[in-house]
Coordinates of N, CA and C in Angstrom, one line a residue:
M1 N 18.1 4.2 -16.1 CA 16.8 3.5 -16.5 C 16.1 4.3 -17.5
S2 N 15.6 3.7 -18.6 CA 14.9 4.5 -19.6 C 13.5 4.8 -19.1
N3 N 12.9 5.8 -19.8 CA 11.5 6.2 -19.4 C 10.6 5.0 -19.6
Q4 N 10.8 4.2 -20.7 CA 10.0 3.1 -21.0 C 10.0 2.1 -19.9
E5 N 11.2 1.8 -19.3 CA 11.3 0.9 -18.2 C 10.6 1.4 -16.9
E6 N 10.7 2.7 -16.7 CA 10.0 3.3 -15.6 C 8.5 3.2 -15.7
I7 N 8.0 3.3 -16.9 CA 6.5 3.2 -17.1 C 6.0 1.8 -16.7
G8 N 6.8 0.8 -16.9 CA 6.5 -0.6 -16.6 C 6.8 -1.0 -15.2
K9 N 7.2 -0.1 -14.4 CA 7.7 -0.4 -13.0 C 6.5 -0.3 -12.0
M10 N 6.5 -1.3 -11.1 CA 5.5 -1.3 -10.0 C 6.2 -1.4 -8.6
F11 N 5.6 -0.7 -7.7 CA 5.9 -0.8 -6.3 C 5.1 -2.0 -5.7
V12 N 5.6 -2.8 -4.9 CA 4.9 -3.9 -4.3 C 5.1 -3.9 -2.8
G13 N 4.0 -3.5 -2.1 CA 4.1 -3.4 -0.6 C 3.4 -4.6 0.0
G14 N 3.7 -4.7 1.3 CA 3.0 -5.8 2.1 C 3.7 -7.2 1.9
L15 N 4.9 -7.2 1.5 CA 5.6 -8.5 1.2 C 5.9 -9.2 2.6
S16 N 5.8 -10.5 2.5 CA 6.3 -11.4 3.6 C 7.8 -11.2 3.8
W17 N 8.3 -11.4 5.0 CA 9.7 -11.3 5.2 C 10.5 -12.4 4.4
E18 N 9.8 -13.5 4.0 CA 10.4 -14.6 3.3 C 10.4 -14.4 1.8
T19 N 9.7 -13.5 1.3 CA 9.5 -13.3 -0.2 C 10.9 -12.9 -0.8
T20 N 11.3 -13.6 -1.9 CA 12.5 -13.3 -2.6 C 12.2 -12.6 -3.9
H21 N 13.2 -12.1 -4.6 CA 13.0 -11.5 -5.9 C 12.6 -12.5 -6.9
E22 N 13.0 -13.8 -6.7 CA 12.6 -14.9 -7.6 C 11.1 -15.1 -7.4
D23 N 10.6 -15.0 -6.2 CA 9.2 -15.2 -5.9 C 8.4 -14.1 -6.6
L24 N 8.9 -12.8 -6.6 CA 8.2 -11.7 -7.3 C 8.2 -12.0 -8.8
C25 N 9.3 -12.4 -9.4 CA 9.3 -12.7 -10.8 C 8.3 -13.8 -11.2
Q26 N 8.3 -14.9 -10.4 CA 7.4 -16.0 -10.6 C 6.0 -15.6 -10.5
Y27 N 5.6 -14.8 -9.5 CA 4.2 -14.4 -9.3 C 3.8 -13.5 -10.4
F28 N 4.6 -12.4 -10.6 CA 4.1 -11.4 -11.6 C 4.4 -11.8 -13.0
G29 N 5.2 -12.9 -13.2 CA 5.4 -13.4 -14.6 C 4.1 -13.9 -15.2
R30 N 3.1 -14.2 -14.5 CA 1.8 -14.6 -15.1 C 1.1 -13.4 -15.8
Y31 N 1.5 -12.2 -15.5 CA 0.9 -11.0 -16.1 C 1.7 -10.5 -17.3
G32 N 2.9 -11.0 -17.5 CA 3.7 -10.5 -18.6 C 5.2 -10.7 -18.2
E33 N 6.0 -10.4 -19.2 CA 7.5 -10.7 -19.0 C 8.0 -9.7 -18.0
V34 N 8.6 -10.2 -17.0 CA 9.3 -9.4 -15.9 C 10.8 -9.3 -16.3
V35 N 11.2 -8.0 -16.4 CA 12.6 -7.8 -16.8 C 13.5 -7.5 -15.6
D36 N 12.8 -7.1 -14.4 CA 13.6 -6.9 -13.2 C 12.7 -7.0 -12.0
S37 N 13.2 -7.5 -10.9 CA 12.5 -7.5 -9.6 C 13.5 -7.3 -8.5
V38 N 13.1 -6.7 -7.4 CA 14.0 -6.5 -6.3 C 13.1 -6.4 -5.0
V39 N 13.6 -7.1 -4.0 CA 13.0 -7.0 -2.7 C 14.0 -6.1 -1.9
M40 N 13.5 -5.0 -1.3 CA 14.3 -4.0 -0.6 C 14.7 -4.6 0.7
K41 N 16.0 -4.5 1.1 CA 16.5 -5.1 2.3 C 17.1 -4.1 3.2
N42 N 17.1 -4.3 4.5 CA 17.8 -3.5 5.5 C 19.3 -3.7 5.3
N43 N 20.0 -2.6 5.1 CA 21.4 -2.7 4.9 C 22.2 -3.3 6.1
D44 N 21.7 -3.1 7.3 CA 22.4 -3.6 8.4 C 22.2 -5.1 8.7
T45 N 20.9 -5.5 8.6 CA 20.5 -6.9 8.9 C 20.4 -7.8 7.7
G46 N 20.2 -7.2 6.5 CA 20.0 -8.0 5.3 C 18.6 -8.6 5.2
R47 N 17.7 -8.2 6.2 CA 16.3 -8.7 6.2 C 15.5 -7.8 5.2
S48 N 14.4 -8.5 4.7 CA 13.5 -7.8 3.9 C 12.8 -6.6 4.6
R49 N 12.6 -5.5 3.9 CA 11.9 -4.3 4.5 C 10.4 -4.4 4.2
G50 N 9.9 -5.5 3.6 CA 8.5 -5.7 3.4 C 8.0 -5.1 2.1
F51 N 8.9 -4.6 1.2 CA 8.4 -4.1 -0.1 C 9.5 -4.3 -1.1
G52 N 9.1 -4.1 -2.4 CA 10.0 -4.3 -3.5 C 9.4 -3.6 -4.7
F53 N 10.1 -4.0 -5.9 CA 9.7 -3.4 -7.1 C 9.8 -4.5 -8.2
V54 N 8.9 -4.4 -9.2 CA 8.8 -5.3 -10.3 C 8.7 -4.4 -11.6
T55 N 9.5 -4.8 -12.6 CA 9.5 -4.0 -13.8 C 9.1 -5.0 -15.0
F56 N 8.1 -4.6 -15.7 CA 7.6 -5.4 -16.9 C 8.2 -4.9 -18.1
K57 N 8.4 -5.8 -19.1 CA 8.9 -5.4 -20.4 C 7.8 -4.5 -21.1
D58 N 6.6 -5.0 -21.0 CA 5.4 -4.2 -21.6 C 4.7 -3.5 -20.5
P59 N 4.7 -2.1 -20.6 CA 4.1 -1.3 -19.6 C 2.6 -1.6 -19.4
C60 N 1.9 -2.1 -20.4 CA 0.5 -2.4 -20.3 C 0.2 -3.5 -19.2
C61 N 1.2 -4.3 -18.9 CA 1.1 -5.3 -17.8 C 0.7 -4.7 -16.5
V62 N 1.2 -3.5 -16.2 CA 1.0 -2.8 -15.0 C -0.6 -2.7 -14.7
Q63 N -1.3 -2.2 -15.8 CA -2.7 -2.0 -15.6 C -3.4 -3.4 -15.4
I64 N -2.9 -4.4 -16.1 CA -3.5 -5.8 -15.9 C -3.4 -6.2 -14.5
V65 N -2.2 -6.0 -13.9 CA -2.0 -6.4 -12.5 C -3.0 -5.6 -11.6
L66 N -3.1 -4.3 -11.8 CA -3.9 -3.4 -11.0 C -5.4 -3.8 -11.0
E67 N -5.8 -4.3 -12.2 CA -7.2 -4.7 -12.4 C -7.5 -6.1 -11.9
S68 N -6.5 -6.9 -11.6 CA -6.8 -8.3 -11.3 C -6.6 -8.6 -9.8
G69 N -6.5 -7.6 -8.9 CA -6.3 -7.9 -7.5 C -7.6 -8.5 -6.9
P70 N -7.6 -8.8 -5.6 CA -6.4 -8.7 -4.7 C -5.4 -9.8 -5.0
H71 N -4.2 -9.5 -4.6 CA -3.0 -10.3 -4.8 C -2.5 -10.9 -3.5
T72 N -2.2 -12.2 -3.5 CA -1.7 -12.9 -2.4 C -0.4 -13.6 -2.7
L73 N 0.7 -13.4 -2.0 CA 2.0 -14.0 -2.2 C 2.5 -14.4 -0.9
D74 N 3.0 -15.7 -0.8 CA 3.5 -16.2 0.5 C 2.6 -16.0 1.6
G75 N 1.3 -16.2 1.4 CA 0.3 -16.1 2.5 C -0.1 -14.7 2.9
R76 N 0.4 -13.7 2.2 CA 0.1 -12.3 2.6 C -0.6 -11.6 1.4
T77 N -1.5 -10.7 1.7 CA -2.1 -9.9 0.7 C -1.1 -8.8 0.4
I78 N -0.7 -8.7 -0.8 CA 0.3 -7.7 -1.2 C -0.4 -6.6 -1.9
D79 N 0.3 -5.4 -2.0 CA -0.3 -4.2 -2.5 C 0.5 -3.6 -3.6
P80 N 0.3 -4.1 -4.9 CA 1.1 -3.6 -6.0 C 0.5 -2.2 -6.5
K81 N 1.4 -1.3 -6.8 CA 1.0 0.1 -7.2 C 1.9 0.5 -8.4
A82 N 1.3 1.2 -9.3 CA 2.1 1.7 -10.4 C 3.1 2.8 -9.9
C83 N 4.3 2.7 -10.4 CA 5.3 3.8 -10.1 C 5.1 4.9 -11.1
N84 N 5.3 6.1 -10.6 CA 5.3 7.3 -11.5 C 6.7 7.4 -12.1
P85 N 6.8 7.5 -13.4 CA 8.1 7.8 -14.0 C 8.6 9.1 -13.6
R86 N 9.9 9.2 -13.3 CA 10.5 10.5 -12.9 C 10.1 11.7 -13.7
T87 N 10.0 11.4 -15.0 CA 9.6 12.5 -16.0 C 8.2 12.9 -15.8
A88 N 7.3 12.1 -15.2 CA 5.9 12.5 -15.1 C 5.5 12.9 -13.7
Q89 N 6.5 12.9 -12.7 CA 6.2 13.2 -11.4 C 5.8 14.7 -11.3
K90 N 4.9 15.0 -10.3 CA 4.4 16.3 -10.2 C 5.5 17.2 -9.6
P91 N 5.4 18.5 -10.0 CA 6.4 19.5 -9.4 C 6.2 19.6 -7.9
P92 N 7.2 20.0 -7.2 CA 7.2 20.0 -5.7 C 6.0 20.8 -5.1
Q93 N 5.4 21.8 -5.8 CA 4.4 22.5 -5.2 C 3.0 21.7 -5.2
A94 N 3.0 20.6 -5.9 CA 1.8 19.7 -5.9 C 1.6 19.1 -4.6
K95 N 0.4 18.7 -4.3 CA 0.1 18.1 -3.0 C 0.8 16.7 -2.9
D96 N 1.4 16.5 -1.7 CA 2.0 15.1 -1.5 C 1.0 14.4 -0.6
K97 N 1.3 13.1 -0.4 CA 0.3 12.3 0.5 C 0.2 12.8 1.9
N98 N 1.2 13.5 2.4 CA 1.1 14.0 3.8 C 0.2 15.2 3.9
S99 N -0.2 15.8 2.8 CA -1.0 17.1 2.9 C -2.5 16.8 2.6
Y100 N -2.9 15.5 2.4 CA -4.3 15.2 2.3 C -4.9 15.0 3.7
P101 N -6.2 15.3 3.7 CA -7.0 15.1 5.0 C -6.9 13.6 5.4
K102 N -6.7 13.4 6.7 CA -6.3 12.0 7.2 C -7.1 11.7 8.4
I103 N -7.5 10.4 8.6 CA -8.2 9.9 9.8 C -7.3 8.9 10.5
F104 N -7.4 8.9 11.8 CA -6.7 7.8 12.6 C -7.7 6.7 12.9
L105 N -7.3 5.5 12.7 CA -8.1 4.3 13.0 C -7.5 3.6 14.2
G106 N -8.3 3.4 15.3 CA -7.9 2.7 16.4 C -8.6 1.4 16.6
G107 N -8.0 0.4 17.1 CA -8.6 -0.9 17.4 C -8.8 -1.7 16.2
L108 N -7.9 -1.7 15.2 CA -8.0 -2.5 14.0 C -7.9 -3.9 14.3
P109 N -8.7 -4.8 13.6 CA -8.5 -6.2 13.8 C -7.2 -6.7 13.2
S110 N -6.6 -7.7 13.8 CA -5.3 -8.2 13.4 C -5.3 -8.8 12.0
N111 N -6.5 -9.1 11.5 CA -6.5 -9.8 10.1 C -6.8 -8.8 9.0
V112 N -6.9 -7.5 9.3 CA -7.3 -6.5 8.3 C -6.1 -6.1 7.4
T113 N -6.4 -5.9 6.2 CA -5.3 -5.5 5.2 C -5.6 -4.1 4.7
E114 N -4.5 -3.5 4.1 CA -4.7 -2.2 3.5 C -5.8 -2.2 2.4
T115 N -5.9 -3.3 1.7 CA -6.9 -3.5 0.7 C -8.3 -3.5 1.3
D116 N -8.5 -4.2 2.4 CA -9.8 -4.2 3.1 C -10.2 -2.8 3.5
L117 N -9.2 -2.0 4.1 CA -9.6 -0.7 4.5 C -9.9 0.3 3.4
S118 N -9.1 0.1 2.3 CA -9.3 1.0 1.1 C -10.7 0.7 0.6
S119 N -11.1 -0.6 0.5 CA -12.4 -0.9 -0.1 C -13.5 -0.4 0.8
Y120 N -13.3 -0.6 2.1 CA -14.4 -0.1 3.1 C -14.5 1.4 3.0
F121 N -13.5 2.1 3.2 CA -13.5 3.6 3.3 C -13.8 4.3 2.0
S122 N -13.7 3.6 0.8 CA -13.9 4.2 -0.5 C -15.4 4.7 -0.6
K123 N -16.3 4.1 0.2 CA -17.7 4.6 0.2 C -17.9 6.0 0.7
Y124 N -16.8 6.5 1.4 CA -16.9 7.9 1.9 C -16.3 8.9 1.0
G125 N -15.5 8.4 0.0 CA -14.8 9.3 -1.0 C -13.6 8.6 -1.5
N126 N -12.8 9.4 -2.3 CA -11.6 8.9 -2.9 C -10.5 8.7 -1.9
V127 N -10.1 7.5 -1.7 CA -9.0 7.2 -0.7 C -7.6 7.3 -1.4
V128 N -6.8 8.2 -0.8 CA -5.5 8.5 -1.4 C -4.4 7.5 -0.9
E129 N -4.5 7.1 0.4 CA -3.5 6.3 1.0 C -4.0 5.6 2.2
V130 N -3.6 4.3 2.4 CA -3.9 3.6 3.6 C -2.6 3.1 4.3
V131 N -2.5 3.3 5.6 CA -1.3 2.8 6.3 C -1.7 2.1 7.5
I132 N -1.3 0.8 7.7 CA -1.5 0.0 8.9 C -0.1 0.0 9.6
M133 N -0.1 0.3 10.8 CA 1.2 0.3 11.6 C 1.5 -1.1 12.0
Y134 N 2.8 -1.5 11.7 CA 3.2 -2.9 12.1 C 4.4 -2.8 13.1
D135 N 4.4 -3.8 13.9 CA 5.5 -4.1 14.8 C 6.4 -5.0 14.1
Q136 N 7.6 -4.5 13.7 CA 8.5 -5.3 12.8 C 9.1 -6.4 13.6
E137 N 9.3 -6.3 14.9 CA 9.9 -7.4 15.6 C 8.9 -8.5 15.9
K138 N 7.7 -8.2 16.2 CA 6.7 -9.2 16.5 C 6.0 -9.6 15.3
K139 N 6.2 -9.0 14.1 CA 5.7 -9.3 12.8 C 4.1 -9.3 12.9
R140 N 3.6 -8.3 13.5 CA 2.1 -8.2 13.5 C 1.7 -6.8 13.6
T141 N 0.4 -6.6 13.3 CA -0.1 -5.2 13.3 C -0.1 -4.7 14.7
R142 N 0.0 -3.3 14.8 CA 0.0 -2.7 16.2 C -1.4 -2.2 16.5
G143 N -2.4 -2.6 15.7 CA -3.8 -2.3 16.0 C -4.3 -0.9 15.6
F144 N -3.5 -0.1 14.9 CA -4.0 1.2 14.5 C -3.4 1.5 13.1
G145 N -4.0 2.6 12.5 CA -3.5 3.0 11.2 C -4.1 4.3 10.8
F146 N -3.9 4.6 9.5 CA -4.4 5.9 9.0 C -5.0 5.7 7.6
V147 N -6.0 6.5 7.3 CA -6.5 6.6 5.9 C -6.5 8.0 5.5
S148 N -6.0 8.3 4.3 CA -6.0 9.7 3.8 C -7.0 9.7 2.6
F149 N -7.8 10.8 2.6 CA -8.8 11.0 1.6 C -8.4 12.2 0.7
M150 N -9.1 12.3 -0.4 CA -8.9 13.4 -1.4 C -9.5 14.7 -0.8
T151 N -10.6 14.6 0.0 CA -11.3 15.8 0.5 C -11.5 15.7 2.0
E152 N -11.6 16.9 2.6 CA -11.9 17.0 4.0 C -13.3 16.5 4.3
D153 N -14.2 16.7 3.3 CA -15.6 16.3 3.4 C -15.7 14.8 3.7
S154 N -14.9 14.0 3.1 CA -14.8 12.5 3.3 C -14.4 12.2 4.8
V155 N -13.4 13.0 5.3 CA -13.0 12.8 6.7 C -14.1 13.1 7.6
D156 N -14.8 14.2 7.3 CA -15.9 14.7 8.2 C -17.0 13.6 8.2
Q157 N -17.3 13.0 7.1 CA -18.4 11.9 7.0 C -18.0 10.8 7.9
V158 N -16.8 10.3 7.8 CA -16.3 9.1 8.6 C -16.3 9.5 10.1
C159 N -15.8 10.7 10.4 CA -15.7 11.0 11.8 C -17.0 11.3 12.5
A160 N -18.0 11.6 11.7 CA -19.4 11.8 12.2 C -19.9 10.5 12.8
E161 N -19.5 9.3 12.2 CA -19.9 8.0 12.7 C -19.1 7.6 14.0
K162 N -17.9 8.1 14.2 CA -17.1 7.8 15.3 C -16.6 6.4 15.3
Y163 N -17.5 5.4 15.3 CA -17.1 4.0 15.2 C -17.7 3.3 14.0
V164 N -16.9 2.5 13.3 CA -17.4 1.7 12.2 C -17.0 0.3 12.4
A165 N -17.7 -0.6 11.8 CA -17.4 -2.1 11.9 C -16.6 -2.5 10.7
V166 N -15.3 -2.9 11.0 CA -14.4 -3.4 9.9 C -14.1 -4.9 10.3
N167 N -14.3 -5.8 9.3 CA -14.1 -7.2 9.6 C -14.7 -7.7 10.9
G168 N -15.9 -7.2 11.2 CA -16.6 -7.6 12.4 C -16.1 -7.0 13.7
K169 N -15.3 -6.0 13.6 CA -14.8 -5.4 14.9 C -15.0 -3.9 14.8
Q170 N -15.4 -3.3 16.0 CA -15.6 -1.9 16.1 C -14.2 -1.1 16.0
V171 N -14.2 -0.2 15.1 CA -12.9 0.5 14.9 C -13.2 2.0 15.1
E172 N -12.4 2.7 16.0 CA -12.6 4.1 16.3 C -12.0 4.9 15.1
C173 N -12.7 6.0 14.7 CA -12.2 6.9 13.7 C -12.2 8.3 14.2
K174 N -11.0 8.9 14.1 CA -10.8 10.3 14.6 C -10.0 11.1 13.5
K175 N -10.2 12.4 13.5 CA -9.4 13.2 12.6 C -7.9 13.1 13.1
S176 N -7.0 12.9 12.2 CA -5.6 12.8 12.5 C -5.1 14.2 12.7
G177 N -4.2 14.4 13.7 CA -3.5 15.7 14.0 C -2.6 16.1 12.9
T178 N -2.1 15.1 12.1 CA -1.2 15.5 10.9 C -2.0 15.4 9.7
A179 N -2.3 16.5 9.1 CA -3.1 16.5 7.9 C -2.2 17.1 6.8

């Protein structure tokens, strides 16, 4: 894959199990010409793993997609993100997502999305990553997740409140043991 193709590539998370690569092409085609799309599947079962990739002919389309969210496909809020071209990825000594300060969220409402959490917690500081844990067999949230911040100060601010209201439900916030 050329560097130009990698620049126009996006990761798309939160896909419905029913979403196909044709659905991705059709949805993202409104933002520019899609030259490739793939839904990642489990090798053993052939079922969707809930994420995929889309590549645009014009790399500028990636920014258009990022600025025009939230995005909904097949009844689910999806989470498109720009992929970093291999040539621009940080050297191994740079911080990876697992090394940022992280909070545990307990008692998440079943209707909450990664986008909801990112929007809510951004008032405490720069949000690096949001993960909601899902039960793949029951196809629903397990009621907890994690938010990673750029700074420890943001984590301390959230944890000082202990409980916050997200989508009308009290959510417990604690420092995560894995930072």
